[in-house]
Structure formats: structure tokens, C-alpha cells
Amino acid sequence: MKAGLLIIGDELTGGSVQDVNASFTARELDMIGWSVSAILLVGDDPPSIISGLDYLFSRSDVVIVSGGLGPTADDITTAAVAEGLGLPLETDEEVLAGLKERFHAFNIPWTENNAKQARFPRGAEVINNPAGTAAGFYVKTEKGAVVVVPGVPREVRRMIPEGVAPVLERDFAEERTAKARRTLKITGLSESRVDEIIAGIGPFPEISLGFYPHFPEQHLVVIARGRDAGEAAARLEDADKRIRRALGGHVYGVDGETLEKVVGGLLEERGLTLAVAESFTGGLIADRLTDIPGISRFLERGIVAYSNDAKVELLKVPADIIEKHGAVSRETAEYMARGVKTSSGVDLGLSTTGIAGPAGGSDEKPVGTVYIALAAPDGVFCRKLSLRWGRRGIKEIGAQTALDMARRYLTGGAVCDE
Amino acid sequence: MKAGLLIIGDELTGGSVQDVNASFTARELDMIGWSVSAILLVGDDPPSIISGLDYLFSRSDVVIVSGGLGPTADDITTAAVAEGLGLPLETDEEVLAGLKERFHAFNIPWTENNAKQARFPRGAEVINNPAGTAAGFYVKTEKGAVVVVPGVPREVRRMIPEGVAPVLERDFAEERTAKARRTLKITGLSESRVDEIIAGIGPFPEISLGFYPHFPEQHLVVIARGRDAGEAAARLEDADKRIRRALGGHVYGVDGETLEKVVGGLLEERGLTLAVAESFTGGLIADRLTDIPGISRFLERGIVAYSNDAKVELLKVPADIIEKHGAVSRETAEYMARGVKTSSGVDLGLSTTGIAGPAGGSDEKPVGTVYIALAAPDGVFCRKLSLRWGRRGIKEIGAQTALDMARRYLTGGAVCDE
């Protein structure tokens, strides 16, 4: 089955607001086996809405309309859709009573323009809005079937899966396939390398794979199909196992997990504490770790040792080591990791030193030369990377690599296997 | 004049990629006095492209097509557009030679499928691509006028202003109005407060104002119109002055400036150095500052003093101050700022301490209670905020406020005027 998406709002065609409802809706529809024929964005203007509906009817089983359901004068979607379908508008008394109740509960004075949100084309089925005031509706006529929802992304994210998908599945039943979905989060490999590895272990029957670069990591969305949920889930598990085997330790988590969340969880599990000494990453590792609630039990401190003085004074890096090998060197990185571990009395010390540019590079140590070290009870591990990115990119890969070294150590994997 | 936008790609209708070219193009067109009639996204499928063109021709002076210009089999845009316009494809020998040269220079073997990128509809004018391989083109027929550009956002951001806008201005001259544009970057005020203040000083004849929240700051886009560039620029300057007078010190910069860049520039101008002691902001202030190239000359160090031990040991906060007033208190914040200033020998010390939640709040000090202090040669300034956001939001407003206190001090403004 095919859906056309009609997204309404002057702010969208004017470019001041970026639509996010279309891609969300397309992904949700994909989960129930629907595809999107076309996405059309027009302004708050009845003729555009009506001609847009006609255009989308000609290539879709259903048109899903989003936006323009508010109480103000420029919210004309319901009236335009009714006109396009040749249906009169009628007040739904139940919705009207609910609106008035809501206003009363929130102590907001009722004004008559709000009654507009209780008017729907004749024969429409109301679709409840669990996240806002404006209800949606569904109406099926000879001209075509239309679903209308508000434009507020927070409301759309609730109404499509909870209200719209069930209606479509009820009225447009076809040979159904169940789906199961998982996002594998991958770090330390380029998109093309992941692609190549996965291509080498295929084919994956009844599985769709989608690659989504999320710098500095890669997300691989695995969707498995089956005759029922059990079969889809079993196929997903099988694909997951094969992919993880091929990608080795590069899969750090799934779905909503972040690398810092995984590291925080592992510290908690192992009962270990961490401190961080950052030079070129400039606080980014600490910033990411401190996004995790409760991390204060495991993260003792962070030092942003930008100057050599700070490295000597706070991290006890011997001045002659910096003199001899340079602030950007394996030796300095290792002293920094040991220094922050010892001085803060924690189990693990993580350090970074490098040249983020654009200035500061040399022939011997060009911009992008970075060292990342982990001091643990059983030794010090250090990686050198040569990164070809801008300043922010170098910081982001540096922080990612440091967190991943901690993860690999905490899971008992090789810390520096590349 | 009106443009229709036709954006092509299976990844867009499938929802795996979010289009950003349409809103960018709409904003750029607005700058030359054009509006967008509709935005249509379809898959890589010739019939959809052809019918999409027809739909957009019926409501636009020009259709701008983006996407599907690569060398592979699924890149069918040029052929579909030519078919839609009833034009044969012809090879542009100059473009072909340029392509081969480029491959040679990058040491990539030439394969025949790349020759596709040198084929254009008969009569088309080539639009140069300064950021990639695939050139765009412009062709005007009786059916309608079409501009085609690639889909890569980095390339679109160059080609629309540099290649497409000049062609449109040349071929579709009408009564022209000149425009001048500036984004004012505002911190420390809510969107509704900015709106209210601006409404109070209006009207602004021949000026459009657009409000764009960029948490935790507000961006106000001011577009002035005039009969020529001089008149538009003069109106912009006048509006800028009135708005700044009304918003006081809350406008920290314009256009591409960031708050950290402004602070870095002020430190350089004044010849002053800075060190940062962060608790709840967890390294975010240092991370933002270290995005600025060359900041190492002004930022001596950062301390992420998450534990009380770190506050006592590294920042010389007296243990009895923490004992008596708590780690989250004005006294601790002020000691932290003074401590990092003194121990690192800099001119300015900036500190944050607070409860980012979700746990750790109390009746007396609920989640969101934060203190931010600045120690300067002439005294210590401290602000208390009560923030109602999630953990990340509290960190972001905290870091923003700290940087803004430094900016206000460095510009000689009141550091704590609210």
C-alpha cells in the first residue's frame, strides 16, 4: 500500500522551519509494510491544499495530511480538506465537550475560535491526540481516503503509531508481514568498511539493512520480515549474531544506547572509577560522560590540561618528558593517564593529547596526530591516530576513541587491536 | 516569481534521510525576492519525476530539481527531466574533458559510466559545481524552465547562491527590490520575551523579522528591503540599532559568530587569560571554548571537579565551606572560581556548581539549582539560576550563562544585571 504525505505550513515553504514529520511518518509506515509515493509541502492556502490532495490521490491509497489544525485564522486545513472532498463540516459534540473541559482544567478562558477544533468533515472518524489539543481525523470517500494530523512533531510522533497506523491496518488489510527492527551502533570503522564487511557475509534473506553514518559512528538498521512476530524476531536474532561476529568488537550497543551510557553502565557493573585528562579533546569526553545521570559515582574528575604547566602541575608529567618527546607524544599521553589515575585515586585514567589544528602541525607531527592512553591497574594502553578532519571532527573522533578504549578494557576485549 | 522544488531520492521518501536542501533553497530564494510554491519529494523513478515536474510547472515560473546526478544506475534525474521536457541528451565535450582531468588528477581510474555526468538535455546551460563532480544545468523550454542541481547538501549550499540565483536574476528580472540581511544572536532571554520587547518598539517599515530559537539562545533574522543595496543596508543598520538598544546587552554577536568565539576574541583583544572549574556543566564550557582555533593562548586549563575531593584538592575550596554551605552553594562556586584563577595563575576564573538531576535535588535546593561564578582581578561575581529543564538542558544553559558572564565582564557590562 502507498501513502502520499501532504505537509502544510507557510513556514515550511518559506524555509524558516525544517519539516521532520515526513521522514518520521515514512519510517513508521515502513514498519507496517507501507511505502510513501510522494511527499508534498505547500503553504497554508486552500487551493494548494486541494490541488495537492488531487495530485497525491492519483498515486496513493491514502493521503496523510499534517499541519494547520490550530484554532487561529491561518489554520485552514480541515476546511480545505472538506472542500477538496466535497463534504460539509459538522461539530463533534463529544470533542467539543472534551475541549471545554480541558480549558477549564487548565484554567484558560474559553473563546469561541477554539470550537473550530471540534469541527470535522461529515463521516470522519476522530483520531485522538494524546499530546495536544487538536484532534486528527480519518475520512474515506470515493475521491480518496485522507488522514489528517496536527503539525507539531511531538504530537505526530504519538499519533502516527498510536492512532493512524491502527486505522490503516484495519481498513487496508493485505497479505501482512510482521517486522522486527534493531539499530546496531558501530564505532571505529568507516561506512565503506562496514558496507564491505557486511557484503562479504551476505545474503540475508528477508532482511533489509540500512546504513546511517552518525559521525563519528555508524548506525546499521536491521529490519527482519516474517509471517509472524516470532519468525521476524528469530530472523533478526540470527542476522544480529552474524553481523556481530563479522564486525568483532566494533558493535558497542543497540537502539537508544550511547557509547558514554555503555561505558557508564560497565563502570557501575565492575565497580570501578574513572578520571579523565584531556588536552585536544578539550572537555568533550567529560561532557559526554556527565550527560549520564548518576555518573558522579564513577567519574571522579576531569582535567583539561591545555597548557604544559597544567600537564606538569596537575598530572605530574615530568617536564623533561615534554621537553624530550613533546606535549603531543606517546610518552606524554601515558604519563597524563597515569598521572590523573594516581592523583585522583581512581581505577582507570583516560588521557588525550594531539594537534587539532588548524595551526600547530609540523612535517613530523601534522595536524590530526593524536595519542590516546588508558591507565589501568594492569598496565597502560596507548593508541596513536592520524586524523584527516577539521578541528571539531578531530575532537569528536578523539573523544569517541577514548571512550571506546575504556569500553574495550571494561568488556575484557583488546584495547588497541588495530 | 515563484519556484517549485522537486527533491529526488528513494532515501527521502523512505524516511532514512532527512532532506535539508528544500529549506536551504527556500531561504536563498527569499533573499532574491522569490517565493516557493510547493516542495515535492519523490523517489528515483522517472514517471514520478516527470509527473512531479508537470505538477510544479502548473504553479511555478521555474522548477528547481535536486538529487540523482551521480554516475550510478539509480541516478536517473537528467534522463527523466530530458524526457519530461521532450529533449534529447547530448554530451558536453568540455565537461567531459574536465571530468577526465579531475579523475586523472586524483589518480582514480576512469570508467565509462562517469561519462553520464557530461550529458545534458539539448540547449541546457551547464551550472558549475565548485564542491563536487556532478555539474548542474539550466534549461528553458515552452513547457517550463528547469534548474537541476545535485542532492549533496554541501554542494547545494554552494551552487544555489553562486550558480542558480544569478541565472534566475538574469532571466526573470522583474521590479527588483534589494535586500540586506543580518542574524542577531541573543542570549539570556526567552523567545517570548524577545518577541514582546521587539513588538514594543515597532513598527519596522520595509523590514521582516524572523525568530528562530536555537536552544539555549535566540536568533533574530532581520531582512531589510530597499530600492537599491544602499537603501536596504541603511534600513538594516537603523533596525539593528533600535533592536540592540531595546535588548540591551543580550545581543552577543551576529551571523556566524558563536558565544565562545566572541569570548575568545575578547580575551585576545584584552590580553587576558582564563581557566575554568566545572561541576555540573561537566566539561561543556571547556569543550565549547576549545572549538576555537588558537584558544590555547588564552585558556590555561579546565577542571571538571565532580567530586568534593577534587574541589578541595584542585580548587582549594575549604572542606568546611562545602560542609557548611554544601557543594552546591554561592560560597562553593565563588571559592571554585577564585581557586582555579589563583592555582593556574590566570586573570579570570569561571566556575559552575549545581544539581543537573534527575536525582540529587531537595526541597531547599531542587534539581536545576545552579551557581555560576566569575573571579576577576576586581572581584568575584556570582549568579544563581533555577532552571526547569532536563539534565542536558541544565548543562547547556549553565555553560551558556558562564560564557556570557565572561563576555559581559570583558565588554565592561554588568555581569549580573538580572
Tab-separated table of C-alpha atoms in Angstrom, chain B residues 113-403:
chain	number	residue	atom	x	y	z
B	113	ASN	CA	29.681	5.195	-16.573
B	114	ASN	CA	31.143	8.530	-15.442
B	115	ALA	CA	30.599	9.980	-18.915
B	116	LYS	CA	26.927	10.139	-17.947
B	117	GLN	CA	27.737	13.200	-15.832
B	118	ALA	CA	28.709	15.082	-19.017
B	119	ARG	CA	25.342	14.505	-20.732
B	120	PHE	CA	22.681	17.228	-20.634
B	121	PRO	CA	19.359	17.970	-22.397
B	122	ARG	CA	19.869	19.778	-25.717
B	123	GLY	CA	20.087	23.552	-25.199
B	124	ALA	CA	20.952	23.314	-21.499
B	125	GLU	CA	23.352	25.755	-19.884
B	126	VAL	CA	25.820	23.997	-17.573
B	127	ILE	CA	25.940	25.205	-13.951
B	128	ASN	CA	29.373	24.675	-12.453
B	129	ASN	CA	29.725	22.622	-9.255
B	130	PRO	CA	32.564	24.095	-7.185
B	131	ALA	CA	32.219	21.440	-4.469
B	132	GLY	CA	31.825	18.148	-6.337
B	133	THR	CA	31.925	16.157	-9.575
B	134	ALA	CA	28.363	16.420	-10.900
B	135	ALA	CA	27.618	19.685	-12.728
B	136	GLY	CA	24.098	21.107	-12.713
B	137	PHE	CA	22.195	22.644	-15.621
B	138	TYR	CA	19.502	25.126	-16.553
B	139	VAL	CA	17.137	24.723	-19.492
B	140	LYS	CA	14.176	26.843	-20.581
B	141	THR	CA	11.515	25.355	-22.879
B	142	GLU	CA	7.908	26.080	-23.754
B	143	LYS	CA	6.799	23.531	-21.157
B	144	GLY	CA	8.690	25.360	-18.460
B	145	ALA	CA	12.091	26.334	-17.100
B	146	VAL	CA	14.104	23.843	-15.042
B	147	VAL	CA	17.263	24.103	-12.957
B	148	VAL	CA	18.892	20.830	-11.892
B	149	VAL	CA	21.496	20.533	-9.114
B	150	PRO	CA	22.923	17.502	-7.248
B	151	GLY	CA	21.463	16.319	-3.939
B	152	VAL	CA	24.581	16.566	-1.751
B	153	PRO	CA	23.806	19.380	0.740
B	154	ARG	CA	27.425	20.632	0.785
B	155	GLU	CA	27.255	21.100	-2.997
B	156	VAL	CA	23.768	22.634	-2.959
B	157	ARG	CA	24.907	25.214	-0.420
B	158	ARG	CA	27.484	26.459	-2.932
B	159	MET	CA	25.537	26.075	-6.184
B	160	ILE	CA	22.263	27.809	-5.259
B	161	PRO	CA	23.781	31.196	-4.341
B	162	GLU	CA	26.744	31.022	-6.754
B	163	GLY	CA	25.206	29.381	-9.825
B	164	VAL	CA	21.405	29.245	-9.649
B	165	ALA	CA	20.474	32.644	-8.165
B	166	PRO	CA	22.476	34.585	-10.814
B	167	VAL	CA	20.744	32.680	-13.639
B	168	LEU	CA	17.289	33.350	-12.159
B	169	GLU	CA	18.081	37.027	-11.669
B	170	ARG	CA	19.308	37.273	-15.247
B	171	ASP	CA	16.372	35.511	-16.937
B	172	PHE	CA	13.486	36.512	-14.680
B	173	ALA	CA	14.177	40.154	-13.976
B	174	GLU	CA	11.179	41.948	-12.550
B	175	GLU	CA	10.728	45.053	-10.460
B	176	ARG	CA	13.644	44.332	-8.199
B	177	THR	CA	13.939	45.129	-4.558
B	178	ALA	CA	17.324	44.858	-2.922
B	179	LYS	CA	17.643	43.079	0.406
B	180	ALA	CA	20.119	43.181	3.259
B	181	ARG	CA	20.142	40.544	5.937
B	182	ARG	CA	21.671	40.030	9.372
B	183	THR	CA	21.134	37.478	12.135
B	184	LEU	CA	21.308	38.922	15.635
B	185	LYS	CA	22.354	36.350	18.225
B	186	ILE	CA	20.669	36.787	21.564
B	187	THR	CA	21.330	35.113	24.889
B	188	GLY	CA	19.696	35.271	28.311
B	189	LEU	CA	16.143	35.993	27.103
B	190	SER	CA	13.281	33.632	26.208
B	191	GLU	CA	11.738	33.683	22.720
B	192	SER	CA	8.505	35.179	24.071
B	193	ARG	CA	10.402	37.890	25.973
B	194	VAL	CA	12.351	38.847	22.804
B	195	ASP	CA	9.084	38.866	20.847
B	196	GLU	CA	7.416	41.112	23.436
B	197	ILE	CA	10.311	43.585	23.545
B	198	ILE	CA	10.520	43.820	19.750
B	199	ALA	CA	6.741	44.233	19.452
B	200	GLY	CA	7.038	47.167	21.865
B	201	ILE	CA	9.462	49.110	19.667
B	202	GLY	CA	7.810	48.535	16.269
B	203	PRO	CA	6.750	49.073	13.583
B	204	PHE	CA	9.731	48.436	11.318
B	205	PRO	CA	8.743	49.549	7.809
B	206	GLU	CA	10.292	47.501	4.968
B	207	ILE	CA	11.792	45.083	7.483
B	208	SER	CA	10.949	41.399	8.037
B	209	LEU	CA	11.830	39.847	11.368
B	210	GLY	CA	12.124	36.076	11.876
B	211	PHE	CA	12.533	34.445	15.280
B	212	TYR	CA	14.492	31.214	15.430
B	213	PRO	CA	15.063	29.572	18.804
B	214	HIS	CA	18.470	27.856	18.909
B	215	PHE	CA	18.494	26.488	22.418
B	216	PRO	CA	19.882	27.945	24.633
B	217	GLU	CA	19.908	31.138	22.591
B	218	GLN	CA	17.605	33.041	20.233
B	219	HIS	CA	18.415	34.087	16.697
B	220	LEU	CA	16.598	37.053	15.204
B	221	VAL	CA	16.901	37.325	11.417
B	222	VAL	CA	16.437	40.893	10.199
B	223	ILE	CA	15.812	41.369	6.465
B	224	ALA	CA	15.596	44.932	5.149
B	225	ARG	CA	14.249	45.810	1.702
B	226	GLY	CA	15.069	48.883	-0.360
B	227	ARG	CA	15.095	50.149	-3.932
B	228	ASP	CA	18.824	49.514	-4.015
B	229	ALA	CA	21.513	47.909	-1.863
B	230	GLY	CA	22.355	51.221	-0.181
B	231	GLU	CA	18.801	51.857	0.966
B	232	ALA	CA	18.407	48.263	2.183
B	233	ALA	CA	21.698	48.465	4.113
B	234	ALA	CA	20.751	51.780	5.715
B	235	ARG	CA	17.378	50.374	6.845
B	236	LEU	CA	19.131	47.308	8.244
B	237	GLU	CA	21.561	49.472	10.243
B	238	ASP	CA	18.697	51.533	11.625
B	239	ALA	CA	16.705	48.454	12.685
B	240	ASP	CA	19.845	46.857	14.163
B	241	LYS	CA	20.467	49.942	16.342
B	242	ARG	CA	16.884	50.115	17.600
B	243	ILE	CA	16.785	46.392	18.398
B	244	ARG	CA	20.106	46.438	20.235
B	245	ARG	CA	19.033	49.455	22.261
B	246	ALA	CA	15.867	47.591	23.310
B	247	LEU	CA	17.552	44.250	24.016
B	248	GLY	CA	20.431	45.771	25.981
B	249	GLY	CA	23.484	43.588	26.367
B	250	HIS	CA	21.613	40.443	25.314
B	251	VAL	CA	22.778	40.653	21.691
B	252	TYR	CA	26.177	38.989	21.824
B	253	GLY	CA	27.010	38.779	18.120
B	254	VAL	CA	25.836	38.475	14.536
B	255	ASP	CA	25.692	35.924	11.705
B	256	GLY	CA	28.435	33.274	12.001
B	257	GLU	CA	29.673	34.335	15.444
B	258	THR	CA	29.268	31.960	18.371
B	259	LEU	CA	29.358	32.968	22.023
B	260	GLU	CA	32.627	31.084	22.593
B	261	LYS	CA	34.179	32.778	19.543
B	262	VAL	CA	33.175	36.186	20.908
B	263	VAL	CA	34.667	35.349	24.318
B	264	GLY	CA	37.873	34.075	22.675
B	265	GLY	CA	38.132	37.268	20.607
B	266	LEU	CA	37.627	39.463	23.675
B	267	LEU	CA	40.303	37.582	25.647
B	268	GLU	CA	42.725	38.159	22.767
B	269	GLU	CA	41.772	41.848	22.490
B	270	ARG	CA	42.205	42.459	26.216
B	271	GLY	CA	45.280	40.230	26.516
B	272	LEU	CA	43.706	38.241	29.361
B	273	THR	CA	43.794	34.538	30.244
B	274	LEU	CA	41.085	32.246	31.560
B	275	ALA	CA	40.711	28.981	33.458
B	276	VAL	CA	37.501	27.055	34.060
B	277	ALA	CA	36.325	24.940	37.010
B	278	GLU	CA	33.196	22.990	36.152
B	279	SER	CA	30.987	20.809	38.251
B	280	PHE	CA	27.506	20.230	36.746
B	281	THR	CA	28.449	21.542	33.280
B	282	GLY	CA	30.915	18.643	33.215
B	283	GLY	CA	33.427	19.978	30.668
B	284	LEU	CA	30.939	21.603	28.289
B	285	ILE	CA	32.354	25.125	28.792
B	286	ALA	CA	35.896	23.898	28.088
B	287	ASP	CA	34.632	21.866	25.120
B	288	ARG	CA	32.971	24.927	23.571
B	289	LEU	CA	35.983	27.170	24.153
B	290	THR	CA	38.414	24.628	22.729
B	291	ASP	CA	36.466	24.584	19.444
B	292	ILE	CA	38.099	27.981	18.788
B	293	PRO	CA	41.430	27.686	16.935
B	294	GLY	CA	44.287	29.232	18.898
B	295	ILE	CA	42.368	29.288	22.206
B	296	SER	CA	45.327	27.576	23.919
B	297	ARG	CA	46.943	31.020	24.229
B	298	PHE	CA	44.074	32.222	26.459
B	299	LEU	CA	42.586	29.107	28.058
B	300	GLU	CA	45.117	27.796	30.534
B	301	ARG	CA	43.183	24.820	31.895
B	302	GLY	CA	39.839	23.371	32.761
B	303	ILE	CA	38.960	21.335	35.813
B	304	VAL	CA	35.910	19.086	35.914
B	305	ALA	CA	35.599	18.892	39.682
B	306	TYR	CA	32.816	16.380	40.000
B	307	SER	CA	33.801	15.057	43.433
B	308	ASN	CA	34.166	17.100	46.628
B	309	ASP	CA	37.731	15.800	46.904
B	310	ALA	CA	38.541	17.307	43.518
B	311	LYS	CA	37.036	20.631	44.628
B	312	VAL	CA	39.139	20.672	47.803
B	313	GLU	CA	42.342	19.341	46.313
B	314	LEU	CA	42.459	21.006	42.896
B	315	LEU	CA	40.500	24.193	43.566
B	316	LYS	CA	41.410	24.788	47.205
B	317	VAL	CA	37.785	25.050	48.276
B	318	PRO	CA	37.983	24.760	52.106
B	319	ALA	CA	36.397	21.481	53.209
B	320	ASP	CA	34.448	23.307	55.915
B	321	ILE	CA	32.853	25.624	53.323
B	322	ILE	CA	31.478	22.580	51.480
B	323	GLU	CA	30.498	21.063	54.831
B	324	LYS	CA	28.682	24.203	55.980
B	325	HIS	CA	27.071	25.521	52.765
B	326	GLY	CA	27.036	22.433	50.555
B	327	ALA	CA	28.846	21.681	47.282
B	328	VAL	CA	26.002	23.495	45.506
B	329	SER	CA	26.152	26.963	47.046
B	330	ARG	CA	27.219	30.505	46.283
B	331	GLU	CA	30.194	30.125	48.637
B	332	THR	CA	31.486	26.965	46.939
B	333	ALA	CA	31.033	28.484	43.467
B	334	GLU	CA	32.991	31.584	44.470
B	335	TYR	CA	35.794	29.548	46.066
B	336	MET	CA	35.970	27.373	42.933
B	337	ALA	CA	36.323	30.420	40.656
B	338	ARG	CA	38.960	32.000	42.879
B	339	GLY	CA	40.722	28.662	43.314
B	340	VAL	CA	41.102	27.909	39.614
B	341	LYS	CA	42.163	31.520	38.945
B	342	THR	CA	44.847	31.511	41.618
B	343	SER	CA	46.187	27.987	41.136
B	344	SER	CA	46.561	28.416	37.381
B	345	GLY	CA	47.838	31.989	37.550
B	346	VAL	CA	45.311	33.413	35.068
B	347	ASP	CA	43.331	36.663	35.028
B	348	LEU	CA	39.829	35.169	35.069
B	349	GLY	CA	38.404	32.064	36.759
B	350	LEU	CA	34.995	30.755	35.763
B	351	SER	CA	33.131	28.142	37.830
B	352	THR	CA	29.851	26.225	37.884
B	353	THR	CA	28.221	24.087	40.566
B	354	GLY	CA	24.661	22.837	40.541
B	355	ILE	CA	22.194	19.979	40.508
B	356	ALA	CA	21.593	18.703	36.956
B	357	GLY	CA	19.356	15.863	38.100
B	358	PRO	CA	17.339	13.813	37.688
B	359	ALA	CA	18.372	12.765	41.242
B	360	GLY	CA	20.130	14.861	43.912
B	361	GLY	CA	17.503	17.562	44.457
B	362	SER	CA	15.968	18.573	47.791
B	363	ASP	CA	13.169	20.902	48.895
B	364	GLU	CA	15.676	23.598	49.664
B	365	LYS	CA	17.793	23.018	46.545
B	366	PRO	CA	15.643	21.387	43.852
B	367	VAL	CA	17.043	19.955	40.606
B	368	GLY	CA	18.021	22.905	38.431
B	369	THR	CA	19.534	24.988	41.247
B	370	VAL	CA	22.878	26.197	39.913
B	371	TYR	CA	25.526	28.752	40.843
B	372	ILE	CA	27.916	30.269	38.328
B	373	ALA	CA	30.832	32.450	39.422
B	374	LEU	CA	33.469	34.583	37.742
B	375	ALA	CA	36.611	35.566	39.658
B	376	ALA	CA	38.269	38.644	38.139
B	377	PRO	CA	41.073	40.949	39.288
B	378	ASP	CA	38.475	43.380	40.677
B	379	GLY	CA	36.206	40.954	42.466
B	380	VAL	CA	34.089	37.808	42.314
B	381	PHE	CA	30.681	37.806	40.609
B	382	CYS	CA	28.136	35.057	41.164
B	383	ARG	CA	24.725	34.248	39.684
B	384	LYS	CA	22.160	31.776	40.995
B	385	LEU	CA	19.706	30.257	38.488
B	386	SER	CA	16.715	27.970	38.997
B	387	LEU	CA	16.425	26.010	35.775
B	388	ARG	CA	13.473	23.878	34.674
B	389	TRP	CA	14.940	21.633	32.023
B	390	GLY	CA	16.305	18.124	31.660
B	391	ARG	CA	19.890	17.226	32.552
B	392	ARG	CA	21.341	18.207	29.161
B	393	GLY	CA	19.302	21.429	29.055
B	394	ILE	CA	20.559	22.439	32.505
B	395	LYS	CA	24.162	21.802	31.392
B	396	GLU	CA	23.650	23.829	28.217
B	397	ILE	CA	22.081	26.851	29.903
B	398	GLY	CA	24.756	26.695	32.623
B	399	ALA	CA	27.608	26.710	30.102
B	400	GLN	CA	25.918	29.473	28.091
B	401	THR	CA	25.413	31.650	31.178
B	402	ALA	CA	29.024	31.157	32.292
B	403	LEU	CA	30.382	32.156	28.882
